[in-house]
mmCIF file of C-alpha atoms in Angstrom:
data_model
loop_
_atom_site.group_PDB
_atom_site.id
_atom_site.type_symbol
_atom_site.label_atom_id
_atom_site.label_comp_id
_atom_site.label_asym_id
_atom_site.label_seq_id
_atom_site.Cartn_x
_atom_site.Cartn_y
_atom_site.Cartn_z
ATOM 1 C CA MET A 1 0.000 0.000 0.000
ATOM 2 C CA ASP A 2 1.553 3.247 -1.179
ATOM 3 C CA GLY A 3 0.355 5.127 1.889
ATOM 4 C CA PHE A 4 1.649 7.954 4.018
ATOM 5 C CA HIS A 5 3.195 5.430 6.437
ATOM 6 C CA ASP A 6 5.784 4.513 3.773
ATOM 7 C CA LEU A 7 8.008 7.384 4.783
ATOM 8 C CA GLY A 8 11.502 6.264 3.736
ATOM 9 C CA GLY A 9 12.985 9.030 1.586
ATOM 10 C CA PHE A 10 9.993 11.401 1.995
ATOM 11 C CA GLN A 11 11.333 14.960 1.922
ATOM 12 C CA GLY A 12 10.185 18.028 3.799
ATOM 13 C CA PHE A 13 10.593 16.984 7.417
ATOM 14 C CA GLY A 14 12.723 18.968 9.824
ATOM 15 C CA LYS A 15 15.261 17.808 12.348
ATOM 16 C CA VAL A 16 14.787 14.676 14.428
ATOM 17 C CA PRO A 17 13.652 16.042 17.812
ATOM 18 C CA HIS A 18 16.442 14.412 19.800
ATOM 19 C CA VAL A 19 19.990 15.041 20.968
ATOM 20 C CA ILE A 20 21.975 11.859 21.486
ATOM 21 C CA ASN A 21 21.907 10.288 24.930
ATOM 22 C CA SER A 22 19.206 12.495 26.349
ATOM 23 C CA GLN A 23 17.348 10.479 28.961
ATOM 24 C CA ASP A 24 13.793 11.173 27.756
ATOM 25 C CA TYR A 25 13.231 7.499 27.076
ATOM 26 C CA LYS A 26 13.390 6.656 30.791
ATOM 27 C CA GLN A 27 9.794 7.696 31.168
ATOM 28 C CA VAL A 28 8.531 4.954 28.868
ATOM 29 C CA PHE A 29 4.920 6.168 28.817
ATOM 30 C CA LYS A 30 4.477 9.939 28.804
ATOM 31 C CA GLN A 31 0.704 9.915 29.275
ATOM 32 C CA GLU A 32 -1.492 7.848 31.595
ATOM 33 C CA TRP A 33 -3.293 6.012 28.744
ATOM 34 C CA GLU A 34 -0.306 5.082 26.538
ATOM 35 C CA HIS A 35 0.291 1.667 28.121
ATOM 36 C CA LEU A 36 -3.170 0.665 26.914
ATOM 37 C CA ALA A 37 -2.174 0.777 23.233
ATOM 38 C CA TYR A 38 0.045 -2.317 23.105
ATOM 39 C CA SER A 39 -1.848 -4.003 25.967
ATOM 40 C CA LEU A 40 -5.238 -3.896 24.248
ATOM 41 C CA MET A 41 -3.581 -4.744 20.922
ATOM 42 C CA PHE A 42 -1.984 -7.899 22.357
ATOM 43 C CA ILE A 43 -5.232 -8.912 24.058
ATOM 44 C CA GLY A 44 -6.855 -8.876 20.618
ATOM 45 C CA ALA A 45 -3.943 -10.668 18.921
ATOM 46 C CA ASP A 46 -2.587 -13.120 21.511
ATOM 47 C CA GLN A 47 -5.504 -13.697 23.892
ATOM 48 C CA LEU A 48 -8.588 -13.397 21.682
ATOM 49 C CA LYS A 49 -6.621 -14.468 18.559
ATOM 50 C CA LYS A 50 -8.798 -12.223 16.409
ATOM 51 C CA PHE A 51 -5.989 -10.765 14.313
ATOM 52 C CA SER A 52 -2.244 -10.891 13.689
ATOM 53 C CA VAL A 53 0.368 -8.218 14.349
ATOM 54 C CA ASP A 54 0.573 -7.910 10.541
ATOM 55 C CA GLU A 55 -3.092 -6.954 10.452
ATOM 56 C CA ILE A 56 -2.428 -4.342 13.125
ATOM 57 C CA ARG A 57 0.300 -2.810 10.956
ATOM 58 C CA HIS A 58 -2.079 -2.794 8.006
ATOM 59 C CA ALA A 59 -4.873 -1.232 10.071
ATOM 60 C CA VAL A 60 -2.506 1.604 11.050
ATOM 61 C CA GLU A 61 -1.693 2.043 7.360
ATOM 62 C CA ARG A 62 -5.432 2.274 6.654
ATOM 63 C CA LEU A 63 -5.940 5.324 8.851
ATOM 64 C CA ASP A 64 -7.206 8.215 6.787
ATOM 65 C CA VAL A 65 -4.113 10.205 5.780
ATOM 66 C CA ARG A 66 -5.138 13.389 7.619
ATOM 67 C CA GLN A 67 -5.930 11.345 10.705
ATOM 68 C CA HIS A 68 -2.597 9.532 10.376
ATOM 69 C CA VAL A 69 -0.650 12.794 10.220
ATOM 70 C CA GLY A 70 -2.554 14.325 13.119
ATOM 71 C CA THR A 71 -2.410 11.440 15.601
ATOM 72 C CA GLN A 72 0.196 10.414 18.143
ATOM 73 C CA TYR A 73 2.030 7.110 17.773
ATOM 74 C CA TYR A 74 0.236 5.129 20.494
ATOM 75 C CA GLU A 75 -3.092 6.639 19.483
ATOM 76 C CA ARG A 76 -2.778 5.036 16.044
ATOM 77 C CA TYR A 77 -2.504 1.593 17.662
ATOM 78 C CA VAL A 78 -5.593 2.248 19.789
ATOM 79 C CA ILE A 79 -7.518 3.157 16.618
ATOM 80 C CA ALA A 80 -6.112 0.141 14.730
ATOM 81 C CA THR A 81 -7.068 -2.249 17.546
ATOM 82 C CA ALA A 82 -10.563 -0.757 17.769
ATOM 83 C CA THR A 83 -10.916 -1.046 13.984
ATOM 84 C CA LEU A 84 -9.944 -4.726 13.923
ATOM 85 C CA LEU A 85 -12.166 -5.605 16.882
ATOM 86 C CA VAL A 86 -15.111 -3.996 15.055
ATOM 87 C CA GLU A 87 -14.226 -5.657 11.736
ATOM 88 C CA THR A 88 -14.006 -9.077 13.406
ATOM 89 C CA GLY A 89 -17.341 -8.558 15.153
ATOM 90 C CA VAL A 90 -16.000 -8.567 18.714
ATOM 91 C CA ILE A 91 -17.279 -5.067 19.464
ATOM 92 C CA THR A 92 -19.378 -2.544 17.549
ATOM 93 C CA GLN A 93 -18.963 1.027 16.372
ATOM 94 C CA GLU A 94 -22.057 1.928 18.406
ATOM 95 C CA GLU A 95 -20.494 0.575 21.602
ATOM 96 C CA LEU A 96 -17.371 2.637 20.985
ATOM 97 C CA ASP A 97 -19.373 5.771 20.226
ATOM 98 C CA GLN A 98 -21.449 5.302 23.347
ATOM 99 C CA ALA A 99 -18.402 4.781 25.578
ATOM 100 C CA LEU A 100 -16.736 7.855 24.072
ATOM 101 C CA GLY A 101 -19.809 10.076 23.923
ATOM 102 C CA SER A 102 -19.006 11.051 20.340
ATOM 103 C CA THR A 103 -18.018 9.354 17.081
ATOM 104 C CA PHE A 104 -14.997 7.045 17.445
ATOM 105 C CA LYS A 105 -13.368 7.430 14.039
ATOM 106 C CA LEU A 106 -11.921 4.128 12.840
ATOM 107 C CA ALA A 107 -9.481 3.343 10.012
ATOM 108 C CA ASN A 108 -10.699 3.070 6.412
ATOM 109 C CA PRO A 109 -11.685 -0.355 5.019
ATOM 110 C CA PRO A 110 -8.932 -2.257 3.158
ATOM 111 C CA HIS A 111 -8.457 -1.569 -0.564
ATOM 112 C CA ASP A 112 -7.615 -5.159 -1.334
ATOM 113 C CA LYS A 113 -7.978 -8.735 -0.125
ATOM 114 C CA GLY A 114 -4.240 -9.452 -0.049
ATOM 115 C CA ARG A 115 -2.270 -11.881 -2.198
ATOM 116 C CA PRO A 116 -0.429 -15.195 -1.793
ATOM 117 C CA ALA A 117 3.335 -15.675 -1.742
ATOM 118 C CA ILE A 118 5.304 -16.913 -4.737
ATOM 119 C CA THR A 119 6.313 -20.463 -3.884
ATOM 120 C CA GLY A 120 8.239 -23.261 -5.585
ATOM 121 C CA ARG A 121 11.333 -21.238 -6.447
ATOM 122 C CA PRO A 122 14.868 -22.066 -5.309
ATOM 123 C CA PRO A 123 16.055 -19.814 -2.483
ATOM 124 C CA PHE A 124 18.493 -16.971 -3.085
ATOM 125 C CA GLU A 125 22.043 -17.260 -1.787
ATOM 126 C CA VAL A 126 24.289 -14.839 0.066
ATOM 127 C CA GLY A 127 26.117 -12.799 -2.569
ATOM 128 C CA ASP A 128 23.366 -13.066 -5.167
ATOM 129 C CA ARG A 129 22.528 -9.876 -7.000
ATOM 130 C CA ILE A 130 18.750 -9.481 -6.848
ATOM 131 C CA VAL A 131 16.149 -7.044 -8.105
ATOM 132 C CA VAL A 132 13.100 -6.062 -6.082
ATOM 133 C CA ARG A 133 10.017 -6.945 -8.144
ATOM 134 C CA ASP A 134 8.559 -3.911 -9.911
ATOM 135 C CA GLU A 135 5.015 -4.410 -8.673
ATOM 136 C CA TYR A 136 2.346 -2.312 -7.020
ATOM 137 C CA VAL A 137 0.420 -3.785 -4.122
ATOM 138 C CA ALA A 138 -2.826 -2.159 -2.977
ATOM 139 C CA GLY A 139 -2.949 -4.190 0.248
ATOM 140 C CA HIS A 140 -0.392 -4.735 2.995
ATOM 141 C CA VAL A 141 3.226 -5.165 1.896
ATOM 142 C CA ARG A 142 6.554 -4.957 3.755
ATOM 143 C CA MET A 143 8.514 -3.561 0.820
ATOM 144 C CA PRO A 144 9.231 0.134 1.271
ATOM 145 C CA ALA A 145 8.601 1.862 -2.067
ATOM 146 C CA TYR A 146 12.128 3.228 -2.218
ATOM 147 C CA VAL A 147 13.525 -0.197 -3.182
ATOM 148 C CA ARG A 148 10.858 -1.096 -5.756
ATOM 149 C CA GLY A 149 12.609 -2.159 -8.966
ATOM 150 C CA LYS A 150 16.059 -1.550 -7.450
ATOM 151 C CA GLU A 151 19.031 -3.917 -7.475
ATOM 152 C CA GLY A 152 20.904 -5.016 -4.388
ATOM 153 C CA ILE A 153 23.051 -7.795 -2.968
ATOM 154 C CA VAL A 154 21.917 -10.539 -0.589
ATOM 155 C CA ARG A 155 23.951 -10.389 2.653
ATOM 156 C CA HIS A 156 21.938 -12.852 4.770
ATOM 157 C CA ARG A 157 19.142 -15.385 4.408
ATOM 158 C CA THR A 158 17.261 -15.956 7.656
ATOM 159 C CA SER A 159 17.357 -19.426 9.202
ATOM 160 C CA GLU A 160 13.682 -19.092 10.105
ATOM 161 C CA LYS A 161 10.575 -18.564 7.996
ATOM 162 C CA TRP A 162 7.517 -16.402 8.635
ATOM 163 C CA PRO A 163 4.021 -16.022 7.141
ATOM 164 C CA PHE A 164 3.953 -13.831 4.028
ATOM 165 C CA PRO A 165 2.800 -10.375 5.248
ATOM 166 C CA ASP A 166 0.744 -9.611 2.120
ATOM 167 C CA ALA A 167 -1.434 -12.637 2.978
ATOM 168 C CA ILE A 168 -1.500 -12.797 6.791
ATOM 169 C CA GLY A 169 -1.813 -9.002 6.912
ATOM 170 C CA HIS A 170 -5.282 -9.619 5.478
ATOM 171 C CA GLY A 171 -6.123 -12.433 7.885
ATOM 172 C CA ASP A 172 -5.106 -15.344 5.639
ATOM 173 C CA LEU A 173 -3.977 -17.934 8.194
ATOM 174 C CA SER A 174 -2.828 -20.264 5.395
ATOM 175 C CA ALA A 175 -0.134 -17.774 4.354
ATOM 176 C CA ALA A 176 2.996 -19.539 3.094
ATOM 177 C CA HIS A 177 6.053 -19.241 5.336
ATOM 178 C CA GLN A 178 9.167 -17.753 3.748
ATOM 179 C CA PRO A 179 12.655 -16.695 4.738
ATOM 180 C CA THR A 180 13.619 -13.057 4.452
ATOM 181 C CA TYR A 181 16.827 -11.651 3.016
ATOM 182 C CA HIS A 182 18.989 -8.791 4.190
ATOM 183 C CA VAL A 183 19.470 -7.002 0.883
ATOM 184 C CA GLU A 184 22.085 -4.263 0.707
ATOM 185 C CA PHE A 185 21.502 -1.261 -1.573
ATOM 186 C CA GLN A 186 23.718 1.672 -2.461
ATOM 187 C CA VAL A 187 21.965 4.868 -1.375
ATOM 188 C CA LYS A 188 23.019 6.435 -4.704
ATOM 189 C CA ASP A 189 21.111 3.666 -6.530
ATOM 190 C CA LEU A 190 17.968 4.672 -4.632
ATOM 191 C CA TRP A 191 18.022 8.479 -4.821
ATOM 192 C CA GLY A 192 20.968 9.406 -7.041
ATOM 193 C CA ASP A 193 22.915 12.421 -5.851
ATOM 194 C CA ALA A 194 19.947 13.837 -3.920
ATOM 195 C CA ALA A 195 21.044 11.845 -0.880
ATOM 196 C CA ASP A 196 24.021 11.181 1.363
ATOM 197 C CA ASP A 197 26.352 8.444 0.174
ATOM 198 C CA GLY A 198 26.066 5.180 2.076
ATOM 199 C CA LEU A 199 24.300 1.837 2.273
ATOM 200 C CA VAL A 200 20.795 0.743 3.206
ATOM 201 C CA VAL A 201 19.902 -2.820 4.134
ATOM 202 C CA VAL A 202 16.239 -3.826 3.820
ATOM 203 C CA ASP A 203 14.866 -7.106 5.236
ATOM 204 C CA LEU A 204 12.784 -8.434 2.334
ATOM 205 C CA PHE A 205 10.560 -11.480 2.003
ATOM 206 C CA GLU A 206 11.525 -13.938 -0.740
ATOM 207 C CA SER A 207 8.383 -13.176 -2.769
ATOM 208 C CA TYR A 208 9.470 -9.567 -3.244
ATOM 209 C CA LEU A 209 12.667 -10.588 -5.073
ATOM 210 C CA ASP A 210 13.933 -11.917 -8.407
ATOM 211 C CA LYS A 211 17.474 -12.724 -9.434
ATOM 212 C CA ALA A 212 18.947 -9.733 -11.244
ATOM 213 C CA VAL A 213 19.826 -10.211 -14.876
ATOM 214 C CA ASP A 214 23.508 -9.410 -15.220
ATOM 215 C CA ALA A 215 23.775 -6.530 -17.694
ATOM 216 C CA LYS A 216 27.001 -7.928 -19.145
ATOM 217 C CA THR A 217 25.366 -11.284 -19.838
ATOM 218 C CA VAL A 218 22.558 -9.537 -21.679
ATOM 219 C CA ALA A 219 25.015 -7.585 -23.830
ATOM 220 C CA ALA A 220 26.916 -10.764 -24.750
ATOM 221 C CA MET B 1 -27.366 9.473 18.946
ATOM 222 C CA SER B 2 -24.700 9.588 16.245
ATOM 223 C CA ALA B 3 -26.800 12.023 14.207
ATOM 224 C CA THR B 4 -26.476 14.689 16.893
ATOM 225 C CA VAL B 5 -22.893 14.311 18.102
ATOM 226 C CA SER B 6 -20.249 16.808 17.116
ATOM 227 C CA PRO B 7 -17.222 15.768 15.026
ATOM 228 C CA ALA B 8 -14.773 13.150 16.351
ATOM 229 C CA SER B 9 -12.153 15.837 16.953
ATOM 230 C CA THR B 10 -13.906 16.825 20.168
ATOM 231 C CA SER B 11 -12.501 13.780 21.984
ATOM 232 C CA THR B 12 -8.921 13.432 23.171
ATOM 233 C CA PRO B 13 -6.503 10.515 22.601
ATOM 234 C CA SER B 14 -6.855 9.628 26.269
ATOM 235 C CA GLU B 15 -10.653 9.536 26.036
ATOM 236 C CA ARG B 16 -10.502 7.316 22.961
ATOM 237 C CA ALA B 17 -8.059 4.891 24.597
ATOM 238 C CA TRP B 18 -10.168 4.605 27.736
ATOM 239 C CA ALA B 19 -13.346 4.256 25.651
ATOM 240 C CA LEU B 20 -11.872 1.200 23.917
ATOM 241 C CA PHE B 21 -10.747 -0.101 27.305
ATOM 242 C CA LYS B 22 -14.258 0.341 28.715
ATOM 243 C CA VAL B 23 -15.927 -1.472 25.818
ATOM 244 C CA MET B 24 -13.497 -4.396 26.147
ATOM 245 C CA LYS B 25 -13.785 -4.418 29.939
ATOM 246 C CA ASP B 26 -17.595 -4.416 29.855
ATOM 247 C CA LYS B 27 -17.473 -7.471 27.571
ATOM 248 C CA ASP B 28 -15.074 -9.179 29.969
ATOM 249 C CA LEU B 29 -12.366 -9.416 27.268
ATOM 250 C CA ILE B 30 -9.500 -8.211 29.473
ATOM 251 C CA PRO B 31 -7.846 -11.024 31.434
ATOM 252 C CA GLU B 32 -7.165 -10.342 35.110
ATOM 253 C CA GLY B 33 -3.715 -8.793 35.544
ATOM 254 C CA TYR B 34 -2.850 -8.889 31.823
ATOM 255 C CA ILE B 35 -2.355 -5.162 31.370
ATOM 256 C CA GLU B 36 -0.399 -4.862 34.632
ATOM 257 C CA GLN B 37 1.971 -7.689 33.689
ATOM 258 C CA LEU B 38 2.622 -6.438 30.165
ATOM 259 C CA THR B 39 3.123 -2.893 31.442
ATOM 260 C CA GLU B 40 5.707 -4.168 33.932
ATOM 261 C CA LEU B 41 7.617 -5.785 31.048
ATOM 262 C CA MET B 42 7.382 -2.668 28.901
ATOM 263 C CA VAL B 43 8.371 -0.208 31.625
ATOM 264 C CA HIS B 44 10.923 -2.157 33.669
ATOM 265 C CA GLN B 45 12.079 -5.440 32.129
ATOM 266 C CA TRP B 46 12.748 -4.468 28.502
ATOM 267 C CA SER B 47 15.579 -2.000 28.876
ATOM 268 C CA PRO B 48 18.723 -0.826 27.086
ATOM 269 C CA GLU B 49 20.641 -2.013 30.157
ATOM 270 C CA ASN B 50 19.991 -5.498 28.772
ATOM 271 C CA GLY B 51 21.668 -4.651 25.490
ATOM 272 C CA ALA B 52 24.514 -2.963 27.353
ATOM 273 C CA ARG B 53 25.248 -6.241 29.164
ATOM 274 C CA VAL B 54 25.331 -8.092 25.832
ATOM 275 C CA VAL B 55 27.703 -5.573 24.227
ATOM 276 C CA ALA B 56 30.044 -5.352 27.226
ATOM 277 C CA LYS B 57 30.339 -9.130 27.344
ATOM 278 C CA ALA B 58 31.087 -9.246 23.614
ATOM 279 C CA TRP B 59 33.857 -6.675 24.157
ATOM 280 C CA VAL B 60 35.605 -8.759 26.830
ATOM 281 C CA ASP B 61 34.798 -12.327 25.701
ATOM 282 C CA PRO B 62 35.874 -13.232 22.137
ATOM 283 C CA GLN B 63 33.924 -16.494 22.192
ATOM 284 C CA PHE B 64 30.720 -14.706 23.137
ATOM 285 C CA ARG B 65 31.408 -12.053 20.501
ATOM 286 C CA GLU B 66 31.710 -14.767 17.866
ATOM 287 C CA LEU B 67 28.397 -16.304 18.998
ATOM 288 C CA LEU B 68 26.661 -12.900 19.069
ATOM 289 C CA LEU B 69 27.680 -12.179 15.478
ATOM 290 C CA ARG B 70 26.861 -15.697 14.245
ATOM 291 C CA ASP B 71 23.609 -16.272 16.166
ATOM 292 C CA GLY B 72 22.397 -13.159 17.973
ATOM 293 C CA THR B 73 19.254 -14.899 19.203
ATOM 294 C CA ALA B 74 21.246 -17.613 20.996
ATOM 295 C CA ALA B 75 23.650 -15.063 22.463
ATOM 296 C CA CYS B 76 20.870 -12.850 23.865
ATOM 297 C CA ALA B 77 18.957 -15.924 25.066
ATOM 298 C CA GLN B 78 21.918 -16.721 27.368
ATOM 299 C CA PHE B 79 20.804 -13.654 29.347
ATOM 300 C CA GLY B 80 17.099 -14.391 28.931
ATOM 301 C CA PHE B 81 16.749 -11.352 26.645
ATOM 302 C CA THR B 82 14.317 -12.724 24.081
ATOM 303 C CA GLY B 83 10.561 -12.380 23.745
ATOM 304 C CA PRO B 84 8.017 -10.418 21.735
ATOM 305 C CA GLN B 85 9.742 -8.382 19.018
ATOM 306 C CA GLY B 86 13.031 -10.081 19.901
ATOM 307 C CA GLU B 87 12.726 -13.569 18.473
ATOM 308 C CA TYR B 88 15.259 -13.383 15.618
ATOM 309 C CA ILE B 89 18.107 -11.178 16.744
ATOM 310 C CA VAL B 90 20.963 -10.011 14.526
ATOM 311 C CA ALA B 91 23.927 -8.044 15.910
ATOM 312 C CA LEU B 92 25.447 -5.468 13.545
ATOM 313 C CA GLU B 93 29.222 -5.164 13.871
ATOM 314 C CA ASP B 94 30.678 -1.667 13.576
ATOM 315 C CA LEU B 95 34.128 -1.519 11.941
ATOM 316 C CA PRO B 96 36.699 1.290 11.806
ATOM 317 C CA GLN B 97 35.225 2.322 8.437
ATOM 318 C CA LEU B 98 31.592 1.238 8.972
ATOM 319 C CA LYS B 99 28.843 2.660 11.198
ATOM 320 C CA ASN B 100 25.574 0.743 11.501
ATOM 321 C CA VAL B 101 22.306 2.507 12.380
ATOM 322 C CA ILE B 102 18.827 1.007 12.872
ATOM 323 C CA VAL B 103 15.455 2.417 11.804
ATOM 324 C CA CYS B 104 11.965 1.165 10.954
ATOM 325 C CA SER B 105 10.802 3.425 8.122
ATOM 326 C CA LEU B 106 7.371 1.768 7.890
ATOM 327 C CA CYS B 107 6.361 1.870 11.574
ATOM 328 C CA SER B 108 8.535 1.430 14.685
ATOM 329 C CA CYS B 109 9.923 -2.161 14.783
ATOM 330 C CA THR B 110 12.562 -2.462 17.513
ATOM 331 C CA ASN B 111 14.276 -5.255 19.429
ATOM 332 C CA TRP B 112 12.125 -4.725 22.543
ATOM 333 C CA PRO B 113 13.710 -7.156 25.025
ATOM 334 C CA VAL B 114 17.260 -5.955 24.311
ATOM 335 C CA LEU B 115 16.839 -2.223 23.569
ATOM 336 C CA GLY B 116 13.584 -1.436 25.360
ATOM 337 C CA LEU B 117 10.524 0.042 23.676
ATOM 338 C CA PRO B 118 11.448 2.576 20.996
ATOM 339 C CA PRO B 119 11.665 6.215 22.108
ATOM 340 C CA GLU B 120 9.399 8.903 20.642
ATOM 341 C CA TRP B 121 11.968 10.322 18.235
ATOM 342 C CA TYR B 122 12.688 6.868 16.721
ATOM 343 C CA LYS B 123 8.972 6.495 15.929
ATOM 344 C CA GLY B 124 8.676 10.045 14.646
ATOM 345 C CA PHE B 125 8.135 10.920 10.993
ATOM 346 C CA GLU B 126 11.456 12.838 10.775
ATOM 347 C CA PHE B 127 13.703 9.877 11.653
ATOM 348 C CA ARG B 128 11.653 7.378 9.637
ATOM 349 C CA ALA B 129 11.669 9.549 6.516
ATOM 350 C CA ARG B 130 15.179 10.939 6.611
ATOM 351 C CA LEU B 131 17.591 8.361 8.027
ATOM 352 C CA VAL B 132 17.574 5.981 5.035
ATOM 353 C CA ARG B 133 18.272 8.843 2.625
ATOM 354 C CA GLU B 134 20.563 11.181 4.515
ATOM 355 C CA GLY B 135 21.971 9.099 7.327
ATOM 356 C CA ARG B 136 25.188 11.051 7.793
ATOM 357 C CA THR B 137 23.352 14.382 7.971
ATOM 358 C CA VAL B 138 20.801 13.073 10.461
ATOM 359 C CA LEU B 139 23.534 11.694 12.722
ATOM 360 C CA ARG B 140 25.400 14.987 12.584
ATOM 361 C CA GLU B 141 22.280 16.936 13.548
ATOM 362 C CA MET B 142 21.718 14.595 16.487
ATOM 363 C CA GLY B 143 25.276 15.103 17.714
ATOM 364 C CA THR B 144 27.342 12.346 16.086
ATOM 365 C CA GLU B 145 29.862 13.596 13.530
ATOM 366 C CA LEU B 146 31.499 10.759 11.597
ATOM 367 C CA PRO B 147 34.768 10.989 9.656
ATOM 368 C CA SER B 148 34.191 11.098 5.889
ATOM 369 C CA ASP B 149 35.895 7.724 5.392
ATOM 370 C CA VAL B 150 33.324 5.974 7.584
ATOM 371 C CA VAL B 151 30.459 4.455 5.573
ATOM 372 C CA VAL B 152 26.990 4.808 7.128
ATOM 373 C CA LYS B 153 24.940 1.623 6.789
ATOM 374 C CA VAL B 154 21.267 1.994 7.674
ATOM 375 C CA TRP B 155 19.256 -1.131 8.542
ATOM 376 C CA ASP B 156 15.545 -0.768 7.820
ATOM 377 C CA THR B 157 13.650 -3.167 10.105
ATOM 378 C CA SER B 158 11.065 -4.260 7.536
ATOM 379 C CA ALA B 159 10.441 -7.936 8.474
ATOM 380 C CA GLU B 160 11.111 -10.121 11.536
ATOM 381 C CA SER B 161 14.853 -9.584 12.089
ATOM 382 C CA ARG B 162 15.459 -7.434 15.154
ATOM 383 C CA TYR B 163 18.815 -5.707 15.414
ATOM 384 C CA LEU B 164 21.268 -4.312 17.912
ATOM 385 C CA VAL B 165 24.464 -2.463 17.049
ATOM 386 C CA LEU B 166 27.734 -3.889 18.362
ATOM 387 C CA PRO B 167 29.873 -0.729 18.453
ATOM 388 C CA LEU B 168 33.648 -0.490 18.481
ATOM 389 C CA ARG B 169 35.080 -0.559 21.984
ATOM 390 C CA PRO B 170 36.197 3.022 22.572
ATOM 391 C CA GLU B 171 39.757 4.130 23.180
ATOM 392 C CA GLY B 172 40.533 4.638 26.821
ATOM 393 C CA SER B 173 38.370 1.717 27.955
ATOM 394 C CA GLU B 174 41.222 -0.832 27.987
ATOM 395 C CA HIS B 175 41.340 -1.173 31.755
ATOM 396 C CA MET B 176 37.623 -0.971 32.435
ATOM 397 C CA SER B 177 35.709 -3.850 33.971
ATOM 398 C CA GLU B 178 32.722 -5.427 32.246
ATOM 399 C CA GLU B 179 30.420 -3.551 34.651
ATOM 400 C CA GLU B 180 32.109 -0.243 33.852
ATOM 401 C CA LEU B 181 31.909 -0.961 30.117
ATOM 402 C CA GLN B 182 28.157 -1.529 30.389
ATOM 403 C CA LYS B 183 27.701 2.096 31.445
ATOM 404 C CA LEU B 184 29.205 3.289 28.140
ATOM 405 C CA VAL B 185 26.531 1.509 26.133
ATOM 406 C CA THR B 186 23.454 3.728 26.036
ATOM 407 C CA LYS B 187 20.144 3.161 24.280
ATOM 408 C CA ASP B 188 21.308 5.434 21.457
ATOM 409 C CA VAL B 189 24.545 3.444 21.125
ATOM 410 C CA LEU B 190 22.481 0.276 20.664
ATOM 411 C CA ILE B 191 20.298 1.965 18.020
ATOM 412 C CA GLY B 192 23.477 3.228 16.376
ATOM 413 C CA VAL B 193 22.959 6.994 16.425
ATOM 414 C CA ALA B 194 25.599 7.504 19.137
ATOM 415 C CA LEU B 195 29.135 6.219 19.725
ATOM 416 C CA PRO B 196 30.255 4.942 23.139
ATOM 417 C CA ARG B 197 32.508 7.483 24.836
ATOM 418 C CA VAL B 198 34.869 7.295 27.799
ATOM 419 C CA ARG B 199 34.435 10.547 29.691
#
């Protein structure tokens, strides 16, 4: 989903509001309600088993853009949890509105039903040059747009496998399990000279990748 | 009722959070003690002091360092530092010409048991948008100036791997004990935006 949440490379933001080693983090929750965000989220995911953490991420992505920009971090997870509990029929919009005394604005409905993983291919190996598939996904996806279509080098293949986010992020419990790959990109390959030089490593599911066609081989 | 209420903007984040809590509570969906136990983990147990112990041990124990770099999950499990958002741990080794930094551009993914919950600035739009593209500039603005021959390598936490930075042991720390070394390893050192310093 090409939403506002996909912020990598987005220009126009000011300085990060932090000076190294300030101790602000020691007060973990700054407001009396913030501990509820992850607590209620995990009750829905781990205790009630009504949704996955992937679906939570997708529900946050589905917040209306203006709402997304105007909300605090933990607030977005409260809204996402409320949205999923309503969508799975555990609670109702009316119950939320009544408890709040005004309209409890939930996230927008999904744009898509998700998609299955690509299976049956040989795994990639460390050192392989890969290309991120040039595809557009309306539903949940864990490929930041800044690597779409870009070439990089595999530095690590995980020893474990996880459900494909584009499927389980839409509630598909049969989602195929896949390894992910730490793929290293040159910053200059992502944004040309309008960036600092350096490297970016993105942790990408197998289904997002193809082997790169070596340009020299094509020429020959 | 909904036809007469004013727009949603009249409620506060706190009111919305407690409204969801009330609806879940009234339906008896909240297990006894669940929120208290998880909050204890989030506030007290998951802490950068955990990561500092891992790094300090890696600095003084070559065998442990080798394990940490080969299998970060097993190394952190020796201390009991695994759990939610810390189930597949990868340690990122800084080198004289390489500085690793961690971000989650898509949300806020962090190695909770080892680093603690992410701080506000790490979850903020500025860090998420800018670090991948202008890492050196962002570090400089935050107070870490790197020599031009040091490559900045940003790790975007976009799947299940959860990272911690293993920084270079600073000059002047040669005679320090493991306990003293732990104090040099701050939360920001583990994220990678700061370097450990001997005062």
